[in-house]
Amino acid sequence: LARVASTDMRRGIGIFGSLVAIGAALTLVWVRSRGPHPIDRSDSDGERVSDTADARPPSELAVGPAHRPTNEAPVPEVRRADRASRIVGRILDMEGRPVAGAVVRLVHAGPTDPSATTDEDGNFTLDAPAGSATTVVVTRNGFADAQVAIASLAGGARVAFANAWVIEGTVRERGTDTPIVAIPVMAKPSSSPESNHPSIGVWRENGTFTVTLPGPGSYVLDVGAKYLSGIPTTTDAFMPTRIEAVAAGTTTLRVTLERGRGIEGEIVDDAGQRVARLLSIDAVGRTPAGDPDYTTRKIVHSTDGTLNVPGLRPGRYDLWIQPDGQADEVGGAQVSSTVVRDIAAGTQGLVVRLVRGFILIGRLQDEAGAAVTGKGYVYAYPAGEMAKSHPAYGQVIGDGTFRVGPLDDGLRYDLLATGFAGHQEGKSLGVAPRDAGGAVIVLPLGHRISGRVETEDGKRVPAGVPIGVIAEGSDLSKVGARNFAYTTSEGTFVVDGLLDLPFTVEAGGGVSGYLGVIVRGVKAGSTEVVLKVSTGAELSGTLVDEKGEPVATTSLMADDGARVAAMRPYAQVGADGRFRFRGLKPGPVRLLARIGGETLPAGEVVAPSEQVMAKLSRE
């Protein structure tokens, strides 16, 4: 993948790698999950270079038994442990009856919002970072979410649950009309289809699903595991689909899915024995030019050496295979990661051989030699391929040390450390896994800008809206002169690792659907910066080559002349050539496509427009 002059791809892959590590630690089945903000990054020209867009399906909402009178159980006191933050409380409806099966979530408490489910008497216990929040959100099946102050839980909070809007329907196999049950169904507002907080479908025994929505309006439904999965299940054999413009209140929706093709075989070690350990298999589609096509992607896992990637669209794929780096294997490891390129969907009997690996240990420090502690991300790329291929993901211990691997002992690696609060990113190049004393990565100190993003009417935006900052009067190739961040679920943001300079700041672009207002002269260290965004215009159509045939590409960019610091709007275009942009400035728009390492013009159109024909030109 191309990299111009920014850190965005690394950050995109960084979020992705971190979530892999979290999933492995929690489930022992590596699930690369979507963070509070699936991150798509663009390069300094707004070009998309990585897609870790979503997809860990959140847990289904529990449905409890019927309400009981309030006098059946005493109301517990809300209390916090001196050091641990433990919230104990009870949820009641407006008539004072306990609410069973409600999900109580502590909002904006950190990278993951802790949650708990109420028991049959409405009681719950919630552990959370000390002093992290003052509000919980209560989710009850069939009702709209409700916000409750933690202080009100002491006497049993009476919550006014409003009836919720729903979408109901069935999912069936195309051709046979056979019902498909228990497949993931997620709904997002049409105004923010890339939001990281979808409404999740709940399946009934009769084979129908219900999605409880936050309010009326139009929604997009993603049916099927779009990107991520664990050990393959029967539902993974189907190709996922997106249904546009489904109105809240629809109760007879009928979705049909088609079976995909699989890649099957086995993964063996040097002795030819199946690798009986946790492996992550990331199948990334290839465009005709050989670029990665993240619109056709599937991630599965194996624990017995079986290679089975189901539900793929026709085409060719690169398989990135990575074992988990276990703590007791510091030094020598059983096998290392590898990539098998250009494999056709439908391939059977593929044998992938993994060589012995090595887990590299190292230190993180600032320019004065002090340890850099806390959370962040460390990645190892084959030397010379930083930001061009999948990295091996490091484990950040939090005490100033890290380990990364297993790595191929016959190669050298470029190490990247990024995402550490108050520090710029650091690199260590050409490191051999067996280098004496391990590796040292130096991260210079940096500054931050923080604030929130609002719509024109003062409403907070959803998670995942990109924010760009550009230093004023400085060489933008310097580390810390340009950076990107994304909003949290509360609409807030923090851009870290910046030089001590004034910055131009802007929100919007990417796939957010927002057009932002530029704010200039923001000093590094500023807090409470408020950025305004508007919805912007839409543009849709088909990308074709000079012969009129549809073209797939990793990145189709829209230059509407409105972006200074924010990302250009972009889209990944699949094999059918279709694309859709949102959040554009009305007027002329120049389209640029990334094809085989080149950026090619695709004509100029006018937004808003539908069904435009964008033709590539090599002149």
XYZ file of C-alpha atoms in Angstrom, residues 5-604:
600
model
C 3.807 11.548 4.320
C 1.636 10.825 7.294
C 1.068 8.387 10.074
C -2.517 7.530 9.256
C -2.065 4.012 7.895
C 0.043 3.057 10.832
C -2.600 4.312 13.202
C -5.291 2.400 11.304
C -3.261 -0.780 11.471
C -2.370 0.152 15.071
C -5.954 0.131 16.253
C -6.459 -3.089 14.346
C -3.438 -4.798 15.928
C -4.294 -3.669 19.425
C -7.769 -5.067 19.183
C -6.397 -8.403 18.003
C -4.318 -8.597 21.152
C -7.287 -7.710 23.347
C -9.456 -10.351 21.707
C -6.815 -13.031 22.211
C -6.402 -12.223 25.876
C -10.125 -12.234 26.627
C -11.428 -15.149 24.585
C -8.470 -17.364 23.711
C -9.971 -17.177 20.261
C -8.364 -14.272 18.510
C -11.133 -11.944 17.436
C -9.878 -8.758 15.827
C -12.477 -6.439 17.015
C -13.719 -3.004 16.191
C -12.751 -0.450 18.732
C -14.877 2.316 19.977
C -14.106 3.757 16.557
C -13.191 1.413 13.666
C -10.471 3.389 12.110
C -9.990 4.035 8.428
C -6.890 6.108 7.795
C -5.878 8.231 4.858
C -2.478 9.491 3.791
C -1.469 13.124 3.631
C -3.489 13.540 0.448
C -6.537 11.890 1.930
C -5.830 8.565 0.258
C -7.201 5.502 1.994
C -4.473 3.098 2.914
C -6.042 0.724 5.397
C -9.479 -0.546 6.310
C -10.148 -2.070 9.669
C -13.697 -1.127 9.531
C -15.760 -2.987 11.623
C -16.802 -5.779 12.978
C -16.836 -7.501 16.236
C -20.552 -8.263 16.827
C -21.429 -6.938 20.293
C -23.294 -9.251 22.643
C -27.019 -9.540 22.135
C -29.159 -7.750 24.652
C -30.433 -10.073 27.337
C -34.190 -10.372 27.801
C -35.212 -11.013 31.379
C -38.350 -12.565 32.911
C -41.488 -10.658 33.822
C -41.335 -7.798 36.339
C -41.751 -8.538 40.031
C -42.991 -6.302 42.877
C -40.324 -4.070 44.370
C -40.724 -5.405 47.897
C -39.328 -8.853 47.018
C -35.729 -7.777 47.510
C -33.994 -4.900 49.296
C -32.527 -2.149 47.182
C -28.714 -2.415 47.379
C -26.637 0.629 48.125
C -24.494 2.113 45.386
C -20.929 2.005 46.614
C -17.410 2.311 45.271
C -14.462 0.396 46.642
C -11.623 2.549 47.881
C -9.296 1.558 45.083
C -11.382 -0.474 42.679
C -14.349 1.326 41.207
C -17.323 -0.940 41.843
C -20.845 0.314 41.193
C -23.663 -1.714 42.725
C -27.216 -0.657 41.981
C -30.706 -1.530 40.849
C -32.847 -0.579 37.851
C -36.612 -0.084 38.271
C -39.324 1.021 35.884
C -41.547 4.024 36.630
C -43.976 1.818 38.565
C -41.140 0.686 40.842
C -40.896 -2.819 39.393
C -37.428 -4.353 38.911
C -36.166 -4.495 35.315
C -34.481 -7.816 34.552
C -32.138 -8.432 31.626
C -31.271 -4.765 31.074
C -27.708 -3.941 30.008
C -26.134 -1.197 32.146
C -23.132 0.425 30.426
C -20.756 2.968 31.951
C -20.225 5.560 29.225
C -16.925 7.134 28.234
C -14.928 5.110 30.753
C -11.931 4.391 28.564
C -11.064 2.247 25.537
C -13.906 -0.156 26.395
C -17.097 0.873 28.189
C -17.694 -1.653 31.039
C -21.179 -3.158 31.197
C -23.297 -5.513 33.298
C -26.723 -7.166 32.975
C -29.399 -6.834 35.656
C -30.637 -9.999 37.371
C -34.279 -10.967 37.941
C -34.530 -8.418 40.764
C -33.011 -5.606 38.695
C -29.684 -5.716 40.557
C -26.289 -5.295 38.880
C -22.622 -4.923 39.777
C -20.289 -2.965 37.523
C -16.499 -2.698 37.806
C -14.940 0.324 36.129
C -11.875 2.599 36.178
C -11.957 4.755 39.310
C -13.665 8.099 38.809
C -14.091 7.436 35.103
C -17.700 8.484 34.549
C -20.846 9.803 36.204
C -23.454 8.365 33.833
C -24.674 4.945 32.768
C -26.755 4.033 29.722
C -29.462 1.433 30.310
C -30.452 -0.709 27.324
C -33.652 -2.737 27.568
C -34.939 -4.902 24.761
C -37.900 -3.277 23.021
C -37.214 0.183 24.467
C -35.017 3.140 23.632
C -31.754 3.564 25.551
C -31.979 5.673 28.707
C -29.245 7.663 30.459
C -29.108 7.535 34.256
C -26.869 9.421 36.683
C -24.809 7.070 38.829
C -25.713 9.041 41.954
C -29.409 8.195 41.451
C -28.822 4.445 41.597
C -28.381 4.346 45.370
C -32.108 4.097 46.069
C -32.960 2.119 42.972
C -33.187 4.289 39.867
C -36.658 4.594 38.339
C -36.138 4.798 34.592
C -38.739 6.072 32.126
C -38.292 3.623 29.257
C -39.728 4.953 26.013
C -41.081 2.534 23.439
C -38.443 1.972 20.786
C -38.624 1.767 17.041
C -37.728 -1.607 15.566
C -36.885 -3.365 12.297
C -38.033 -6.973 12.031
C -37.554 -9.570 9.326
C -36.123 -12.872 8.128
C -32.931 -13.977 6.378
C -33.075 -16.690 3.700
C -30.699 -18.429 1.316
C -30.948 -17.299 -2.281
C -32.172 -20.039 -4.574
C -33.372 -22.493 -1.910
C -35.360 -20.045 0.264
C -34.035 -21.917 3.317
C -34.143 -19.801 6.515
C -30.768 -18.690 7.899
C -30.889 -18.011 11.630
C -28.454 -16.597 14.204
C -26.547 -14.634 11.579
C -25.273 -11.185 12.670
C -27.652 -8.307 11.887
C -26.544 -4.738 12.627
C -28.381 -1.467 11.949
C -26.810 1.985 11.672
C -28.441 5.321 10.826
C -28.293 6.131 7.113
C -26.770 9.464 8.136
C -23.786 7.694 9.756
C -23.496 4.213 8.185
C -19.908 3.767 9.437
C -20.813 4.414 13.084
C -19.109 2.141 15.606
C -22.192 1.762 17.790
C -24.719 -0.216 15.752
C -28.022 -1.594 16.982
C -27.765 -5.383 17.169
C -30.407 -7.830 15.997
C -31.849 -10.388 18.407
C -33.106 -13.698 17.006
C -36.387 -15.314 18.040
C -37.146 -19.019 18.163
C -39.420 -18.688 15.123
C -36.460 -17.676 12.922
C -37.128 -13.946 12.753
C -34.942 -11.128 14.019
C -35.685 -7.819 15.739
C -33.385 -4.805 15.832
C -34.290 -2.254 18.495
C -33.421 1.242 17.237
C -32.623 4.490 19.045
C -35.332 6.391 17.154
C -37.252 6.863 13.900
C -35.588 7.450 10.550
C -33.749 5.558 7.816
C -31.165 2.854 8.568
C -28.668 0.647 6.758
C -28.584 -3.038 7.740
C -25.401 -5.111 7.568
C -26.373 -8.785 7.469
C -23.674 -11.409 7.875
C -20.119 -11.253 9.229
C -18.714 -8.547 6.966
C -15.069 -8.701 7.996
C -14.441 -10.612 11.180
C -15.223 -13.995 12.571
C -13.706 -16.523 14.960
C -13.616 -20.248 14.367
C -15.772 -20.543 11.202
C -19.435 -21.399 11.723
C -22.156 -22.426 9.292
C -23.341 -18.830 8.905
C -19.866 -17.750 7.755
C -20.444 -19.646 4.505
C -22.684 -16.801 3.311
C -21.468 -13.587 1.725
C -22.526 -10.569 3.809
C -24.696 -7.860 2.327
C -25.785 -4.301 3.123
C -29.421 -3.206 2.794
C -29.800 0.545 2.282
C -32.597 2.866 3.392
C -34.662 0.618 5.684
C -37.249 2.672 7.528
C -37.637 2.306 11.290
C -40.915 0.506 11.902
C -40.404 -2.025 9.065
C -41.621 -5.430 10.292
C -41.642 -7.582 7.127
C -38.090 -7.192 5.840
C -36.867 -10.158 3.799
C -33.096 -10.498 3.251
C -31.523 -13.070 0.924
C -27.895 -14.169 1.166
C -25.772 -16.136 -1.286
C -23.217 -18.796 -0.405
C -19.631 -17.766 -1.057
C -16.537 -19.692 -2.054
C -13.981 -21.033 0.395
C -10.233 -21.510 0.624
C -9.432 -24.767 2.393
C -6.331 -26.763 3.319
C -3.952 -27.122 6.247
C -1.220 -25.180 8.035
C 1.877 -27.212 8.942
C 5.260 -26.682 10.619
C 8.758 -27.540 9.380
C 8.169 -31.216 10.140
C 4.941 -31.299 8.147
C 2.771 -31.586 11.261
C -0.380 -29.510 11.601
C 0.134 -26.418 13.774
C -2.060 -27.065 16.814
C -2.139 -23.561 18.261
C -4.158 -20.385 17.855
C -3.703 -18.867 14.386
C -5.326 -15.833 12.802
C -5.995 -16.093 9.059
C -6.720 -12.781 7.323
C -7.889 -13.213 3.724
C -7.644 -9.858 1.920
C -8.937 -9.590 -1.641
C -6.764 -8.392 -4.522
C -7.734 -5.906 -7.189
C -6.750 -6.750 -10.787
C -3.727 -4.484 -10.259
C -2.655 -6.495 -7.205
C -3.641 -3.902 -4.605
C -5.464 -5.069 -1.449
C -9.258 -4.897 -1.754
C -10.631 -4.506 1.757
C -14.226 -4.677 0.507
C -13.672 -8.436 0.078
C -12.119 -9.511 3.353
C -12.635 -12.270 5.885
C -10.762 -13.064 9.097
C -11.090 -16.467 10.730
C -9.121 -18.474 13.260
C -7.747 -21.977 13.621
C -6.590 -23.958 16.640
C -5.816 -27.319 14.999
C -3.976 -26.396 11.796
C -7.116 -26.472 9.663
C -7.236 -23.813 6.949
C -10.860 -22.873 6.258
C -11.841 -19.404 5.040
C -15.515 -19.597 3.945
C -17.955 -17.107 2.466
C -15.596 -15.362 0.035
C -16.637 -13.525 -3.075
C -15.153 -14.823 -6.354
C -11.660 -13.467 -6.917
C -8.090 -13.818 -5.680
C -6.808 -13.276 -2.138
C -3.673 -12.828 -0.060
C -3.670 -14.917 3.127
C -1.901 -13.335 6.101
C -1.355 -16.001 8.769
C -0.234 -15.025 12.249
C 0.222 -17.198 15.369
C -0.385 -15.756 18.810
C 2.802 -14.752 20.614
C 2.635 -16.526 23.949
C 4.396 -15.105 26.998
C 6.294 -18.334 27.735
C 7.881 -18.287 24.282
C 10.049 -15.186 24.675
C 13.012 -16.132 22.555
C 12.334 -19.244 20.485
C 8.777 -19.889 19.278
C 7.212 -22.807 17.452
C 6.257 -20.984 14.254
C 6.312 -17.476 12.772
C 3.841 -15.479 10.692
C 3.743 -15.638 6.888
C 1.787 -14.496 3.831
C 0.565 -16.624 0.931
C -0.291 -14.443 -2.040
C -2.686 -14.605 -4.955
C -4.897 -17.573 -3.997
C -8.190 -18.041 -5.840
C -11.429 -18.285 -3.861
C -12.590 -21.897 -4.154
C -9.063 -23.373 -3.764
C -9.021 -26.756 -2.005
C -6.071 -28.675 -0.532
C -3.781 -25.649 0.011
C -0.791 -26.412 2.271
C 0.819 -23.487 4.105
C 4.158 -24.098 5.834
C 5.270 -21.965 8.787
C 8.947 -21.813 9.769
C 10.218 -21.525 13.334
C 9.803 -18.106 14.892
C 11.356 -15.844 17.491
C 9.690 -13.408 19.899
C 11.643 -10.161 20.119
C 11.725 -8.251 23.401
C 12.601 -4.577 23.690
C 12.292 -1.264 25.544
C 10.419 1.992 24.981
C 12.057 5.208 26.180
C 12.013 8.961 25.594
C 14.946 11.079 24.453
C 16.219 11.373 28.042
C 16.271 7.597 28.480
C 13.195 7.452 30.753
C 10.816 4.539 30.221
C 7.683 5.265 28.205
C 4.863 3.519 30.068
C 1.159 3.136 29.474
C -0.821 1.952 26.491
C 0.276 2.137 22.884
C 1.055 -0.029 19.879
C 4.214 -1.702 18.583
C 4.465 -3.326 15.142
C 7.177 -5.171 13.258
C 7.292 -4.914 9.441
C 9.724 -6.790 7.193
C 12.597 -4.337 6.622
C 11.727 -1.772 3.954
C 7.990 -2.552 3.993
C 6.749 -0.281 6.769
C 3.088 0.604 6.091
C 3.135 -1.530 2.934
C 2.111 -4.889 4.411
C 0.589 -6.478 7.494
C 2.812 -6.148 10.561
C 3.392 -8.537 13.403
C 1.591 -7.102 16.424
C 3.424 -6.369 19.638
C 2.321 -6.818 23.223
C 2.849 -3.600 25.212
C 3.362 -4.562 28.841
C 2.863 -1.024 30.182
C 6.122 -0.848 32.134
C 8.282 0.438 29.296
C 8.882 -2.957 27.693
C 7.305 -4.786 24.778
C 7.487 -8.100 22.974
C 6.571 -8.683 19.352
C 6.293 -11.804 17.216
C 6.739 -14.618 16.533
C 9.080 -13.303 13.810
C 10.960 -15.130 11.078
C 14.476 -15.500 12.440
C 15.912 -15.237 8.931
C 14.620 -11.695 8.330
C 15.261 -8.193 9.645
C 12.402 -5.948 10.754
C 11.479 -2.269 11.009
C 9.753 -1.544 14.342
C 7.159 1.185 14.844
C 5.816 2.395 18.206
C 2.851 4.765 18.122
C -0.227 5.840 20.102
C 1.573 6.490 23.402
C -0.021 9.459 25.187
C 2.164 12.552 25.230
C 4.736 11.110 22.826
C 5.435 11.194 19.135
C 5.883 7.922 17.310
C 9.258 6.150 17.298
C 11.036 3.721 15.003
C 13.885 1.240 15.118
C 14.967 -0.009 11.697
C 16.691 -3.165 10.507
C 16.351 -5.113 13.751
C 17.172 -8.822 13.764
C 15.014 -10.911 16.141
C 18.131 -12.250 17.881
C 19.897 -8.893 18.297
C 21.717 -8.911 21.617
C 19.932 -6.879 24.272
C 16.719 -6.656 22.262
C 15.520 -3.469 20.568
C 15.203 0.083 21.889
C 12.594 2.432 20.407
C 12.911 6.132 21.246
C 9.675 8.175 21.347
C 10.168 11.963 21.549
C 7.828 13.916 23.798
C 4.835 15.540 22.119
C 1.877 17.824 22.771
C -1.868 17.356 22.320
C -5.013 19.148 21.174
C -8.371 17.983 22.530
C -12.013 18.983 22.283
C -15.313 17.874 20.780
C -17.111 17.789 17.425
C -20.696 19.008 17.029
C -23.215 19.379 14.248
C -24.466 22.852 13.366
C -27.390 22.486 15.778
C -25.088 21.560 18.677
C -25.575 17.780 18.700
C -22.559 15.573 19.283
C -21.357 13.458 16.379
C -20.989 9.659 16.553
C -17.708 7.827 17.027
C -15.327 7.569 14.103
C -15.428 11.110 12.671
C -11.841 11.949 11.627
C -10.035 15.060 12.867
C -6.984 16.383 11.044
C -4.384 18.835 12.342
C -1.660 20.548 10.273
C 1.144 22.652 11.744
C 1.208 26.213 10.462
C 4.531 27.467 9.082
C 6.365 24.159 9.449
C 7.717 21.357 7.285
C 4.829 18.880 7.198
C 7.206 15.964 6.710
C 8.390 16.373 10.321
C 7.016 13.891 12.825
C 4.361 15.687 14.892
C 3.587 18.313 12.222
C 0.524 16.515 10.900
C -1.702 13.951 12.540
C -5.186 12.434 12.596
C -7.528 11.237 15.307
C -11.152 10.088 15.565
C -14.085 11.003 17.772
C -15.174 8.764 20.624
C -18.781 7.714 21.211
C -19.181 10.966 23.179
C -18.089 13.087 20.215
C -14.798 14.048 21.908
C -11.288 13.736 20.482
C -7.611 13.901 21.426
C -4.817 14.418 18.879
C -1.516 13.446 20.479
C 2.202 13.576 19.693
C 2.294 17.103 18.228
C 5.051 19.668 17.881
C 4.873 22.848 19.998
C 3.330 24.947 17.205
C -0.014 26.483 16.182
C -2.198 24.190 14.064
C -5.024 24.332 11.582
C -7.722 21.910 12.788
C -10.669 20.435 10.902
C -13.140 17.563 11.296
C -14.959 15.513 8.673
C -14.005 13.716 5.470
C -13.042 10.067 5.207
C -16.236 8.012 5.304
C -17.863 10.130 8.020
C -20.352 11.926 5.759
C -19.481 15.294 7.297
C -18.130 18.535 5.874
C -16.162 20.443 8.508
C -15.448 24.053 9.381
C -11.742 24.949 9.521
C -10.299 26.431 12.749
C -6.897 28.099 12.419
C -4.264 29.129 14.957
C -5.009 26.410 17.528
C -2.003 26.131 19.832
C -0.602 22.749 20.836
C -1.846 22.078 24.345
C -5.297 23.547 23.699
C -8.301 21.846 25.275
C -12.051 22.267 24.804
C -11.640 22.988 21.087
C -15.087 22.859 19.444
C -15.271 21.799 15.783
C -18.464 22.200 13.753
C -19.564 19.906 10.917
C -22.467 19.773 8.455
C -23.950 16.864 6.520
C -22.721 17.727 3.034
C -23.784 16.416 -0.387
C -23.794 12.842 -1.756
C -22.292 11.449 -4.937
C -22.723 7.898 -6.249
C -21.926 6.051 -9.429
C -19.678 3.464 -11.099
C -15.924 3.510 -11.726
C -14.971 2.079 -15.144
C -11.835 1.720 -17.246
C -11.279 3.098 -20.740
C -13.251 0.151 -22.181
C -16.240 0.827 -19.926
C -15.610 -2.222 -17.679
C -16.093 -1.860 -13.890
C -12.882 -1.292 -11.919
C -12.078 -2.290 -8.320
C -9.686 -0.150 -6.316
C -8.427 0.203 -2.786
C -9.094 3.927 -2.764
C -11.248 6.283 -4.796
C -10.814 9.838 -3.497
C -13.075 12.857 -3.947
C -11.345 16.253 -4.084
C -14.071 18.847 -3.528
C -11.619 21.656 -2.793
C -12.921 22.026 0.765
C -10.315 20.101 2.740
C -7.318 21.659 4.412
C -6.539 19.488 7.421
C -9.269 16.837 7.247
C -9.120 13.722 5.110
C -10.535 13.798 1.656
C -13.713 11.732 1.396
C -12.875 8.303 0.017
C -14.466 4.991 -0.872
C -13.209 1.481 -1.474
C -14.619 0.179 -4.730
C -15.429 -3.509 -5.180
C -15.555 -5.646 -8.302
C -18.862 -4.100 -9.447
C -17.220 -0.658 -9.639
C -19.911 0.996 -7.534
C -19.033 3.823 -5.177
C -20.752 6.316 -2.893
C -19.405 9.501 -1.328
C -21.054 11.466 1.463
C -20.245 14.784 3.093
C -19.074 16.639 -0.017
C -19.118 20.355 -0.693
C -21.769 20.980 -3.381
C -20.195 21.795 -6.733
C -17.427 20.338 -8.908
C -15.626 17.280 -7.556
C -12.426 15.787 -8.980
C -12.111 12.000 -8.603
C -8.764 10.224 -8.149
C -8.248 6.438 -8.052
C -5.372 4.466 -6.595
C -4.522 1.718 -9.111
C -1.460 -0.511 -8.819
C 0.594 2.032 -6.883
C -0.430 4.928 -9.148
C -2.926 7.716 -8.529
C -4.961 8.174 -11.718
C -7.569 10.805 -12.583
C -11.153 9.547 -12.921
C -12.785 12.684 -14.265
C -14.688 15.594 -12.773
